[in-house]
Coordinates of C-alpha atoms and ligand atoms in Angstrom, one line a residue:
M145 CA -14.5 -7.5 29.4
K146 CA -14.2 -3.5 29.1
I147 CA -11.4 -2.3 27.3
K148 CA -9.6 1.0 28.8
N149 CA -6.2 0.9 27.3
I150 CA -5.0 0.2 24.3
C151 CA -1.4 -0.4 22.9
C152 CA -0.3 -0.1 19.3
I153 CA 3.0 -1.3 18.6
G154 CA 4.1 0.0 14.7
A155 CA 2.9 4.0 13.8
G156 CA 3.3 3.3 10.4
Y157 CA 0.5 3.3 7.9
V158 CA -1.9 0.7 9.1
G159 CA -1.7 1.1 13.0
G160 CA -1.4 5.5 12.6
P161 CA -4.6 6.0 11.2
T162 CA -6.4 2.8 12.6
M163 CA -5.6 4.0 16.0
A164 CA -6.5 7.6 15.3
V165 CA -9.8 6.0 13.9
I166 CA -10.5 4.3 17.3
A167 CA -9.2 6.6 20.0
Q168 CA -11.7 9.0 17.6
K169 CA -14.6 6.5 18.4
C170 CA -13.8 5.4 21.7
P171 CA -12.7 8.5 23.7
D172 CA -13.4 6.3 27.0
I173 CA -10.1 4.3 25.9
K174 CA -6.6 5.6 26.2
V175 CA -4.8 4.4 22.9
T176 CA -1.1 4.9 22.9
V177 CA 0.8 4.2 19.9
V178 CA 4.6 3.5 19.6
D179 CA 7.2 2.6 17.8
I180 CA 10.8 2.3 17.6
N181 CA 11.4 4.9 14.8
E182 CA 11.6 8.1 16.8
A183 CA 11.7 10.3 13.9
R184 CA 8.3 9.1 13.2
I185 CA 6.8 9.3 16.2
A186 CA 7.7 12.8 16.3
A187 CA 6.0 13.8 13.6
W188 CA 3.4 12.3 14.8
N189 CA 3.2 14.5 17.5
D190 CA 3.9 17.4 15.2
K191 CA 2.2 20.3 15.8
D192 CA 1.5 21.0 12.4
L193 CA -0.9 18.8 10.8
S194 CA 0.9 18.8 7.6
K195 CA 4.0 17.0 9.0
L196 CA 2.2 13.8 10.0
P197 CA 4.4 10.7 8.7
V198 CA 1.5 9.8 6.5
Y199 CA -0.5 11.4 4.1
E200 CA -4.3 10.4 4.2
P201 CA -7.4 12.6 3.2
G202 CA -9.1 13.4 6.5
L203 CA -6.3 11.9 9.0
D204 CA -5.1 15.3 10.4
T205 CA -8.4 16.0 11.3
V206 CA -8.6 13.0 13.6
V207 CA -5.7 13.5 14.7
A208 CA -6.4 17.3 16.2
E209 CA -9.5 15.6 17.8
A210 CA -8.0 12.9 19.2
R211 CA -4.5 13.3 20.2
G212 CA -3.6 14.7 23.6
R213 CA -6.9 13.8 24.7
N214 CA -6.6 9.7 24.0
L215 CA -4.9 9.0 21.6
F216 CA -0.7 9.3 22.3
F217 CA 2.2 8.5 20.4
S218 CA 5.3 7.3 22.1
T219 CA 8.5 5.5 22.0
E220 CA 8.3 4.0 25.0
V221 CA 7.2 0.7 24.2
D222 CA 7.3 -1.1 27.1
K223 CA 5.5 1.4 29.1
A224 CA 3.0 1.0 26.4
I225 CA 2.7 -2.5 26.5
D226 CA 2.7 -3.0 30.6
E227 CA 0.0 -0.6 30.6
A228 CA -2.6 -1.5 28.4
E229 CA -5.2 -4.7 28.1
M230 CA -4.8 -5.1 24.6
I231 CA -2.1 -4.9 22.2
F232 CA -2.3 -4.8 18.9
I233 CA 1.2 -5.7 16.4
S234 CA 0.9 -3.5 13.5
V235 CA 4.7 -4.2 12.3
N236 CA 5.9 -4.5 8.9
T237 CA 6.1 -8.0 7.7
P238 CA 8.0 -7.6 4.1
T239 CA 9.4 -9.9 1.7
K240 CA 12.4 -12.3 3.4
T241 CA 15.2 -10.7 1.3
Y242 CA 17.2 -13.6 2.9
G243 CA 17.5 -17.2 3.7
K244 CA 14.7 -19.5 3.1
G245 CA 12.0 -18.4 1.7
K246 CA 13.9 -15.5 -0.1
G247 CA 12.1 -13.5 -2.0
M248 CA 8.5 -15.3 -0.9
A249 CA 8.2 -15.7 2.6
A250 CA 7.1 -12.9 5.3
D251 CA 9.7 -11.9 7.0
L252 CA 8.6 -12.7 10.3
K253 CA 11.1 -11.1 12.2
Y254 CA 9.7 -7.9 13.4
I255 CA 6.6 -9.8 14.6
E256 CA 8.2 -12.4 16.6
L257 CA 10.6 -9.5 17.9
C258 CA 7.2 -8.0 19.4
A259 CA 5.9 -11.3 21.0
R260 CA 9.1 -11.6 23.2
Q261 CA 8.7 -8.2 23.6
I262 CA 5.4 -8.7 25.1
A263 CA 6.2 -11.5 26.9
R264 CA 8.9 -10.1 28.9
V265 CA 7.2 -7.0 29.8
A266 CA 3.8 -8.2 30.7
K267 CA 2.7 -8.2 34.3
D268 CA -0.8 -9.5 33.8
D269 CA -3.2 -10.9 31.6
K270 CA -3.3 -9.7 27.9
I271 CA -5.3 -9.5 24.9
V272 CA -2.2 -9.8 21.8
V273 CA -4.5 -8.7 18.2
E274 CA -2.5 -9.5 14.6
K275 CA -3.1 -6.1 12.7
S276 CA -0.3 -6.8 10.6
T277 CA -0.9 -9.3 7.4
L278 CA 0.4 -12.3 8.5
P279 CA 0.9 -16.2 7.1
V280 CA -2.1 -18.5 7.8
R281 CA -1.2 -20.2 11.0
T282 CA 1.0 -17.7 12.6
A283 CA -1.4 -17.1 15.9
S284 CA 0.2 -20.1 16.8
A285 CA 4.1 -19.3 16.8
I286 CA 3.0 -16.0 18.3
K287 CA 1.4 -18.1 21.2
N288 CA 3.8 -20.1 21.6
I289 CA 6.2 -17.7 22.3
L290 CA 4.4 -15.7 24.7
D291 CA 3.6 -19.1 26.9
N292 CA 7.1 -19.9 26.8
T293 CA 9.4 -17.1 27.3
G294 CA 7.0 -15.0 29.3
N295 CA 7.7 -14.2 33.1
G296 CA 6.1 -17.6 33.5
N297 CA 3.6 -16.6 36.6
G298 CA 0.3 -17.9 35.4
I299 CA -0.1 -14.9 32.9
K300 CA -2.7 -15.9 30.4
F301 CA -2.9 -13.8 26.6
Q302 CA -5.3 -14.8 24.2
I303 CA -4.5 -14.3 20.4
L304 CA -6.8 -12.1 18.1
S305 CA -6.6 -12.2 14.5
N306 CA -7.8 -8.7 13.4
P307 CA -6.9 -8.6 9.6
E308 CA -6.9 -4.7 8.2
F309 CA -8.4 -4.3 4.7
L310 CA -8.1 -0.5 4.8
A311 CA -6.8 1.0 1.2
E312 CA -4.3 4.0 1.3
G313 CA -5.9 7.3 0.3
T314 CA -9.0 6.2 1.4
A315 CA -7.6 5.4 4.4
I316 CA -10.0 7.3 6.8
A317 CA -13.3 6.7 5.0
D318 CA -12.6 3.2 4.3
L319 CA -12.2 2.7 8.4
M320 CA -15.2 5.0 9.1
N321 CA -17.6 2.9 7.4
P322 CA -15.6 -0.7 6.9
D323 CA -17.6 -3.0 4.5
R324 CA -16.6 -5.7 7.3
V325 CA -14.4 -5.9 10.7
L326 CA -12.8 -9.3 10.3
I327 CA -12.0 -10.8 13.5
G328 CA -10.6 -14.4 14.3
G329 CA -9.5 -16.0 17.6
D330 CA -10.1 -19.1 19.8
T331 CA -13.3 -21.1 20.1
T332 CA -12.8 -21.5 24.1
A333 CA -14.5 -19.5 26.2
E334 CA -11.5 -17.3 26.9
G335 CA -11.3 -17.0 23.2
E336 CA -14.9 -16.2 22.6
E337 CA -14.2 -13.3 25.7
A338 CA -11.5 -11.9 23.9
I339 CA -13.1 -11.3 20.5
Q340 CA -16.3 -10.1 22.5
A341 CA -13.7 -7.5 23.9
L342 CA -12.4 -6.7 20.7
V343 CA -16.1 -6.5 19.0
D344 CA -17.4 -4.2 21.5
V345 CA -14.5 -1.7 20.8
Y346 CA -15.5 -1.5 16.9
A347 CA -19.1 -1.7 18.0
S348 CA -19.1 2.2 19.0
W349 CA -19.0 2.9 15.3
V350 CA -19.8 -0.5 13.2
P351 CA -22.5 -1.9 12.9
Q352 CA -22.9 -5.3 14.3
A353 CA -24.1 -7.0 11.1
Q354 CA -20.4 -5.9 9.6
I355 CA -18.5 -7.4 12.5
L356 CA -17.9 -10.6 11.3
T357 CA -16.3 -13.0 13.6
T358 CA -14.2 -16.3 12.8
N359 CA -11.9 -18.7 13.9
I360 CA -8.3 -17.7 13.9
W361 CA -7.0 -19.6 10.8
S362 CA -10.1 -18.1 8.9
S363 CA -9.1 -14.7 9.7
E364 CA -5.4 -15.1 8.8
L365 CA -6.3 -16.8 5.5
S366 CA -9.4 -14.3 4.4
K367 CA -6.9 -11.6 4.6
L368 CA -4.3 -13.1 1.9
T369 CA -7.0 -14.3 -0.1
A370 CA -9.1 -10.8 -0.3
N371 CA -5.1 -9.2 -1.4
A372 CA -4.9 -12.0 -3.8
F373 CA -8.6 -11.8 -5.9
L374 CA -8.3 -8.0 -5.8
A375 CA -4.9 -7.9 -7.5
Q376 CA -5.7 -10.9 -9.7
R377 CA -9.0 -8.5 -10.6
V378 CA -5.9 -5.8 -12.0
S379 CA -3.7 -8.4 -13.6
S380 CA -7.1 -9.6 -15.6
I381 CA -7.7 -6.3 -16.7
N382 CA -4.4 -5.2 -17.7
A383 CA -3.9 -8.7 -19.4
M384 CA -7.0 -7.4 -21.3
S385 CA -5.5 -3.7 -22.1
E386 CA -3.0 -5.1 -23.9
L387 CA -5.3 -7.4 -26.2
C388 CA -7.8 -4.7 -26.5
E389 CA -4.3 -2.2 -27.9
K390 CA -3.7 -4.8 -30.3
T391 CA -7.5 -5.1 -31.6
G392 CA -8.6 -1.3 -31.6
A393 CA -11.1 -2.3 -28.5
D394 CA -11.1 0.1 -25.6
V395 CA -10.1 -1.5 -22.3
N396 CA -12.9 0.9 -20.5
E397 CA -15.2 -0.3 -22.2
V398 CA -15.0 -3.7 -22.1
A399 CA -14.4 -3.0 -18.2
K400 CA -18.0 -1.0 -18.6
A401 CA -19.8 -3.5 -20.3
I402 CA -18.3 -6.4 -18.1
G403 CA -19.1 -4.4 -15.3
M404 CA -22.7 -4.3 -15.5
D405 CA -22.9 -7.6 -14.8
S406 CA -23.7 -7.8 -11.3
R407 CA -21.8 -11.1 -10.8
I408 CA -18.7 -9.3 -11.5
G409 CA -19.3 -5.7 -10.7
P410 CA -17.8 -2.8 -11.2
K411 CA -15.1 -1.8 -9.1
F412 CA -10.9 -2.7 -9.5
L413 CA -11.2 -3.0 -13.5
K414 CA -9.4 0.3 -14.2
A415 CA -6.1 -0.7 -16.5
S416 CA -3.3 0.7 -15.2
V417 CA 0.6 1.1 -15.6
G418 CA 0.1 -2.1 -12.9
F419 CA -0.3 -2.2 -9.3
G420 CA 2.1 -1.0 -6.9
G421 CA 2.3 -0.9 -3.2
S422 CA 3.4 -2.3 0.0
C423 CA 1.2 -5.0 0.2
F424 CA -0.8 -7.1 -3.4
Q425 CA 2.9 -8.5 -4.4
K426 CA 4.0 -9.4 -0.8
D427 CA 0.8 -11.0 0.6
I428 CA 0.8 -13.5 -3.2
L429 CA 4.2 -14.1 -3.1
N430 CA 3.2 -15.4 0.8
L431 CA 0.1 -17.1 -0.4
V432 CA 2.3 -18.5 -3.3
Y433 CA 5.0 -19.9 -0.7
I434 CA 3.0 -21.4 1.6
A435 CA 0.5 -23.3 -1.1
K436 CA 4.7 -24.4 -2.3
T437 CA 5.0 -25.2 1.6
Y438 CA 2.1 -27.7 1.4
G439 CA 3.0 -29.1 -2.0
L440 CA 0.2 -27.4 -3.6
N441 CA 2.0 -26.3 -6.7
E442 CA -0.5 -26.0 -9.0
V443 CA -2.1 -23.3 -6.6
A444 CA 1.4 -21.9 -6.3
D445 CA 1.8 -21.5 -10.2
Y446 CA -1.9 -20.4 -10.2
W447 CA -1.3 -17.2 -8.4
E448 CA 2.5 -16.4 -9.0
Q449 CA 0.6 -15.8 -12.6
V450 CA -0.8 -12.3 -11.2
I451 CA 2.5 -11.3 -10.3
M452 CA 4.0 -11.7 -13.7
M453 CA 1.3 -10.6 -15.3
N454 CA 1.7 -7.7 -13.7
D455 CA 6.2 -7.2 -13.8
H456 CA 5.0 -7.5 -17.6
Q457 CA 2.5 -4.5 -17.7
K458 CA 5.3 -2.2 -16.1
R459 CA 7.7 -3.3 -18.6
R460 CA 5.5 -3.0 -21.5
F461 CA 4.9 0.4 -20.7
A462 CA 8.5 1.4 -20.9
D463 CA 8.8 -0.7 -23.9
N464 CA 6.4 1.4 -25.5
I465 CA 8.1 4.9 -24.6
V466 CA 11.3 3.6 -26.2
S467 CA 9.4 1.6 -29.2
T468 CA 7.3 4.8 -29.9
L469 CA 10.6 7.6 -29.5
Y470 CA 11.6 6.2 -32.8
N471 CA 13.5 3.1 -30.4
T472 CA 15.6 5.5 -28.5
V473 CA 15.5 7.8 -25.7
S474 CA 19.4 8.1 -25.5
G475 CA 19.4 11.9 -24.6
K476 CA 15.7 12.6 -24.1
K477 CA 13.7 14.2 -21.4
I478 CA 11.3 12.1 -20.3
A479 CA 8.6 13.5 -17.6
F480 CA 7.1 11.7 -15.3
L481 CA 3.3 12.8 -13.5
G482 CA 3.4 11.1 -10.9
W483 CA 6.0 8.5 -8.4
A484 CA 3.2 7.8 -5.9
F485 CA 1.6 4.3 -6.0
K486 CA -1.6 5.0 -6.4
K487 CA -3.3 9.0 -5.7
D488 CA -4.0 10.6 -2.5
T489 CA -0.8 9.1 -0.5
N490 CA 2.5 9.6 -0.2
D491 CA 3.4 6.1 -0.1
T492 CA 5.7 4.7 -3.1
R493 CA 6.3 1.3 -2.1
E494 CA 6.9 -1.4 -5.0
S495 CA 5.1 1.7 -7.0
A496 CA 5.2 1.0 -11.0
A497 CA 6.6 4.0 -11.2
I498 CA 10.1 3.1 -10.2
Y499 CA 10.4 0.6 -12.4
V500 CA 9.3 2.3 -15.5
A501 CA 11.9 4.8 -14.3
D502 CA 14.6 2.2 -13.6
D503 CA 13.9 0.5 -17.5
L504 CA 13.9 4.3 -18.9
L505 CA 17.4 5.2 -17.1
N506 CA 18.6 1.6 -18.4
E507 CA 17.9 3.1 -22.1
Q508 CA 20.1 6.5 -20.7
S509 CA 17.1 8.7 -20.7
A510 CA 16.7 11.5 -18.5
V511 CA 13.5 11.1 -16.2
H512 CA 12.1 14.5 -14.7
V513 CA 9.6 13.8 -12.1
Y514 CA 7.1 15.6 -10.2
D515 CA 4.5 14.4 -7.7
P516 CA 2.5 16.4 -5.8
K517 CA 2.8 14.8 -2.1
V518 CA 6.5 12.5 -2.7
V519 CA 9.5 14.2 -1.4
E520 CA 12.8 13.7 -3.6
E521 CA 14.7 12.0 -1.3
R522 CA 12.2 8.8 -1.1
M523 CA 12.4 9.0 -5.4
Y524 CA 15.9 8.4 -5.3
A525 CA 15.7 6.1 -1.8
D526 CA 13.4 3.8 -3.8
L527 CA 15.5 3.7 -6.7
D528 CA 18.7 3.2 -5.0
Y529 CA 16.5 0.0 -3.4
L530 CA 16.7 -1.6 -6.7
N531 CA 20.4 -2.0 -7.0
T532 CA 20.4 -1.1 -10.6
R533 CA 23.2 1.4 -10.7
A534 CA 25.3 3.4 -8.6
S535 CA 23.3 6.2 -6.2
E536 CA 25.1 9.3 -8.0
E537 CA 23.8 7.8 -11.5
N538 CA 20.3 7.4 -10.0
R539 CA 20.4 11.5 -9.1
K540 CA 22.4 12.3 -12.0
G541 CA 19.7 10.8 -14.3
L542 CA 16.5 11.6 -12.4
K543 CA 15.8 14.8 -11.3
V544 CA 12.8 15.9 -9.2
H545 CA 10.6 19.1 -9.6
Q546 CA 8.4 21.1 -7.6
D547 CA 6.4 22.1 -10.1
P548 CA 5.2 19.5 -12.9
Y549 CA 4.8 22.7 -16.1
E550 CA 8.8 22.9 -15.1
A551 CA 9.2 18.9 -14.8
C552 CA 7.5 19.0 -19.0
K553 CA 9.3 22.0 -19.8
G554 CA 11.4 20.5 -22.7
A555 CA 10.3 17.2 -22.5
H556 CA 10.3 14.5 -25.6
A557 CA 7.2 13.0 -24.0
I558 CA 5.1 12.9 -20.7
A559 CA 4.5 9.6 -19.2
V560 CA 1.5 9.9 -16.7
L561 CA 1.9 6.9 -13.6
T562 CA -0.4 8.2 -10.8
E563 CA -3.6 9.4 -11.4
W564 CA -3.4 12.5 -9.3
D565 CA -6.8 14.0 -10.6
A566 CA -4.7 17.6 -10.6
F567 CA -3.1 16.3 -13.7
K568 CA -6.4 16.7 -15.4
T569 CA -7.0 20.4 -14.9
Y570 CA -3.4 21.2 -15.4
D571 CA -2.9 23.7 -18.6
W572 CA -2.2 21.1 -21.2
Q573 CA -2.0 23.8 -24.6
K574 CA 0.9 25.6 -22.2
I575 CA 2.4 22.0 -21.6
Y576 CA 2.6 21.4 -25.2
N577 CA 3.7 24.7 -26.4
N578 CA 7.0 24.0 -24.4
M579 CA 7.7 20.3 -25.6
Q580 CA 9.6 18.7 -28.0
K581 CA 7.7 18.0 -31.2
P582 CA 6.1 15.4 -32.0
A583 CA 5.3 16.0 -28.0
F584 CA 3.4 12.9 -26.6
V585 CA 1.7 11.7 -23.7
F586 CA 1.4 8.0 -22.6
D587 CA -1.5 8.1 -20.4
G588 CA -0.8 5.2 -17.9
R589 CA -3.6 5.7 -16.0
G590 CA -6.0 6.8 -18.6
I591 CA -6.9 9.7 -16.6
L592 CA -6.3 12.8 -19.2
D593 CA -8.8 14.1 -22.0
K594 CA -7.9 12.1 -25.3
Q595 CA -10.2 14.6 -27.3
K596 CA -8.7 17.6 -26.0
L597 CA -5.2 16.1 -26.1
K598 CA -5.4 15.4 -29.5
E599 CA -7.0 18.4 -30.8
I600 CA -4.0 20.7 -29.0
G601 CA -1.4 18.4 -31.3
F602 CA -0.1 15.6 -28.6
V603 CA 0.2 12.2 -29.9
Y604 CA -1.4 10.5 -27.3
Y605 CA -0.9 7.3 -26.1
K606 CA -3.6 6.0 -23.4
I607 CA -3.1 1.9 -22.0
G608 CA -5.5 -0.2 -23.0
E609 CA -6.7 1.9 -26.0
G610 CA -5.6 0.8 -29.8
A611 CA -4.2 3.5 -32.1
Ligands
NAI110 N1 -0.3 -0.5 4.0 C1 -1.5 -0.5 4.1 O1 -2.3 0.3 3.2 C2 -1.6 -1.9 4.9 C3 -1.1 -2.8 5.6 N2 -1.3 -4.0 6.1 C4 0.0 -4.4 6.8 O2 0.1 -3.8 8.2 C5 1.1 -4.5 8.3 C6 1.8 -2.2 9.0 O3 2.3 -2.1 7.2 P1 2.4 -0.4 7.6 O4 1.4 0.4 8.6 O5 2.6 -0.2 5.7 O6 3.8 -0.8 7.4 P2 5.0 0.5 8.1 O7 6.4 0.3 7.4 O8 4.2 1.7 7.7 O9 4.9 0.6 9.6 C7 5.4 -0.1 10.2 C8 6.1 0.0 11.7 O10 6.5 -0.8 12.3 C9 7.4 -0.1 13.3 N3 8.3 -1.4 13.9 C10 9.0 -2.8 13.5 N4 9.0 -3.4 14.7 C11 8.7 -2.2 15.5 C12 9.1 -3.1 17.4 N5 9.6 -3.9 17.2 N6 8.7 -2.0 18.2 C13 8.1 -1.2 17.5 N7 7.9 -0.5 16.2 C14 8.5 -1.5 15.3 C15 8.4 0.1 12.2 O11 9.7 1.3 12.8 C16 7.5 0.8 12.0 O12 6.8 2.4 11.7 C17 2.0 -5.0 7.4 O13 1.6 -6.2 7.8 C18 1.1 -4.9 6.6 O14 1.0 -6.0 5.3 C19 -2.5 -4.2 6.2 C20 -3.7 -3.3 5.3 C21 -3.2 -2.2 4.7
UGA111 O1 -3.5 -5.2 2.5 C1 -3.3 -3.8 2.4 O2 -1.9 -3.1 2.5 C2 -4.2 -3.2 1.5 O3 -4.1 -3.3 0.0 C3 -4.9 -2.7 -1.1 O4 -5.0 -1.7 -0.9 P1 -4.0 -0.5 -1.6 O5 -2.8 -1.3 -1.7 O6 -3.6 0.6 -0.2 O7 -4.3 0.3 -2.4 P2 -5.4 -0.2 -4.2 O8 -6.8 0.8 -4.2 O9 -5.8 -1.7 -3.5 O10 -4.3 0.2 -5.1 C4 -3.5 -1.1 -5.0 C5 -2.8 -0.7 -6.2 O11 -3.6 -1.3 -7.8 C6 -4.1 -0.2 -8.4 N1 -5.2 -0.7 -9.2 C7 -6.0 -0.5 -8.7 C8 -7.7 -0.8 -8.9 C9 -7.5 -0.6 -10.5 O12 -9.3 -0.7 -10.8 N2 -6.6 -0.6 -10.8 C10 -5.6 -0.7 -10.7 O13 -4.6 -0.5 -10.6 C11 -3.7 0.9 -8.0 O14 -3.2 2.1 -8.7 C12 -2.4 0.5 -7.0 O15 -1.6 1.1 -7.6 C13 -6.1 -3.5 -0.4 O16 -7.4 -2.3 -1.6 C14 -6.9 -2.9 0.8 O17 -7.8 -3.5 1.1 C15 -5.7 -3.5 1.4 O18 -6.2 -3.5 2.8

């Protein structure tokens, strides 16, 4: 079966870039990305490409090429579902904040709403693709809804699992040249036909050897497993960073030494102030919840430690600032360089910066933030979401700057929370001249030139390096 019309429900960080690349690489397929969020769709349609709702290097070029040709962004969800032979579900699957599984399980209400909408609208057979990250065995729930709430006139649905492995900040490069594309489906003849239809879409630019097909449960579980393993590596190196600080070892040297072992490998061994992002924590909590549901308490406890280590890393970074600044930061200005959860993205979900700021505001510090891509309102929304103090208090305690030098002016300390490349090339002498003395830098990403900063006169603390 040759696919001519694709619909994607959810125009977020995954739906937008993923569909833009499919549209660019498959000019014969009409790709319509739909969302109920009108402002988001308007931003995707904005003539000014700097206004796209997702910042990703290279995304603007891809959108410029395909938009209006075979890539469309729309709020007409029913129409797009009706027209498509293949429908991707790429809606959010956050951690539940209420009821059974609160704080652990994935909230599947948006997924279920999509399934019901597809069932209601579909007039012919559809292939439904799970692009969102989902608990293992969700496909059977989706199938159940599709088969039982539809028009009842013999329409057949095939469910595929096609988890997305892109990382933010490198989404376009990851999509253009993926390590693998994973497609899970039923092992029936119809299932295999659906799998082949999706394989053919990706085969337009991904080598066949990198397109992996599996049964549907393996595919669903592989996504949670991949994120758990990646996050575990960060927590492992962060655990060692604390030991390095106590013993005089340097975590970057340790990472290099172990990473040269080909069995361990060099990637994802950068110690940090803690991992953030919308998925690592949510997906591990989901994994923990699933394991508990099956009574696998040791499995659950094992993975939960990854989160506990990460929480500890964020907290100890803030604690270290307070204890180094003579046990009080009350009334002191602390400048944050970075708010995004990693460089090259405007996404702040679960960013370590939010938690460090929250801790410092509890200590009555004045936090002044500069981030090249994150807007002021986002930062306040992130803090308000924690519910630690009133919104007005957050606005009083945290100030946002458009200029990094202004953010650092008069500060007692600077904390580097995101590894934006530009931070490395700042005029650090100028920054030093305008700060309170002693001038402290707490480099939570280990990106600055220690030698140079020390020569200028900074008291420099780097994550994972003993004093
Ligand atoms: N952000 C990332 O880097 C990655 C995310 N994922 C997974 O992909 C999924 C989506 O993540 P993001 O794109 O980051 O989320 P997002 O929150 O940026 O986007 C989701 C979009 O879905 C829309 N939506 C929700 N319900 C809808 C409905 N019934 N009809 C139409 N639109 C609806 C929302 O308005 C929102 O714009 C999640 O399951 C996530 O775990 C997977 C890999 C990478
Ligand atoms: O499911 C998802 O959402 C995605 O989650 C991660 O991607 P992402 O969160 O966008 O970014 P990462 O590069 O994985 O970084 C996650 C966090 O870990 C931190 N990190 C990463 C690597 C490292 O060595 N050290 C470290 O502290 C980053 O700064 C960031 O805060 C995975 O890398 C993707 O494969 C996956 O598709």
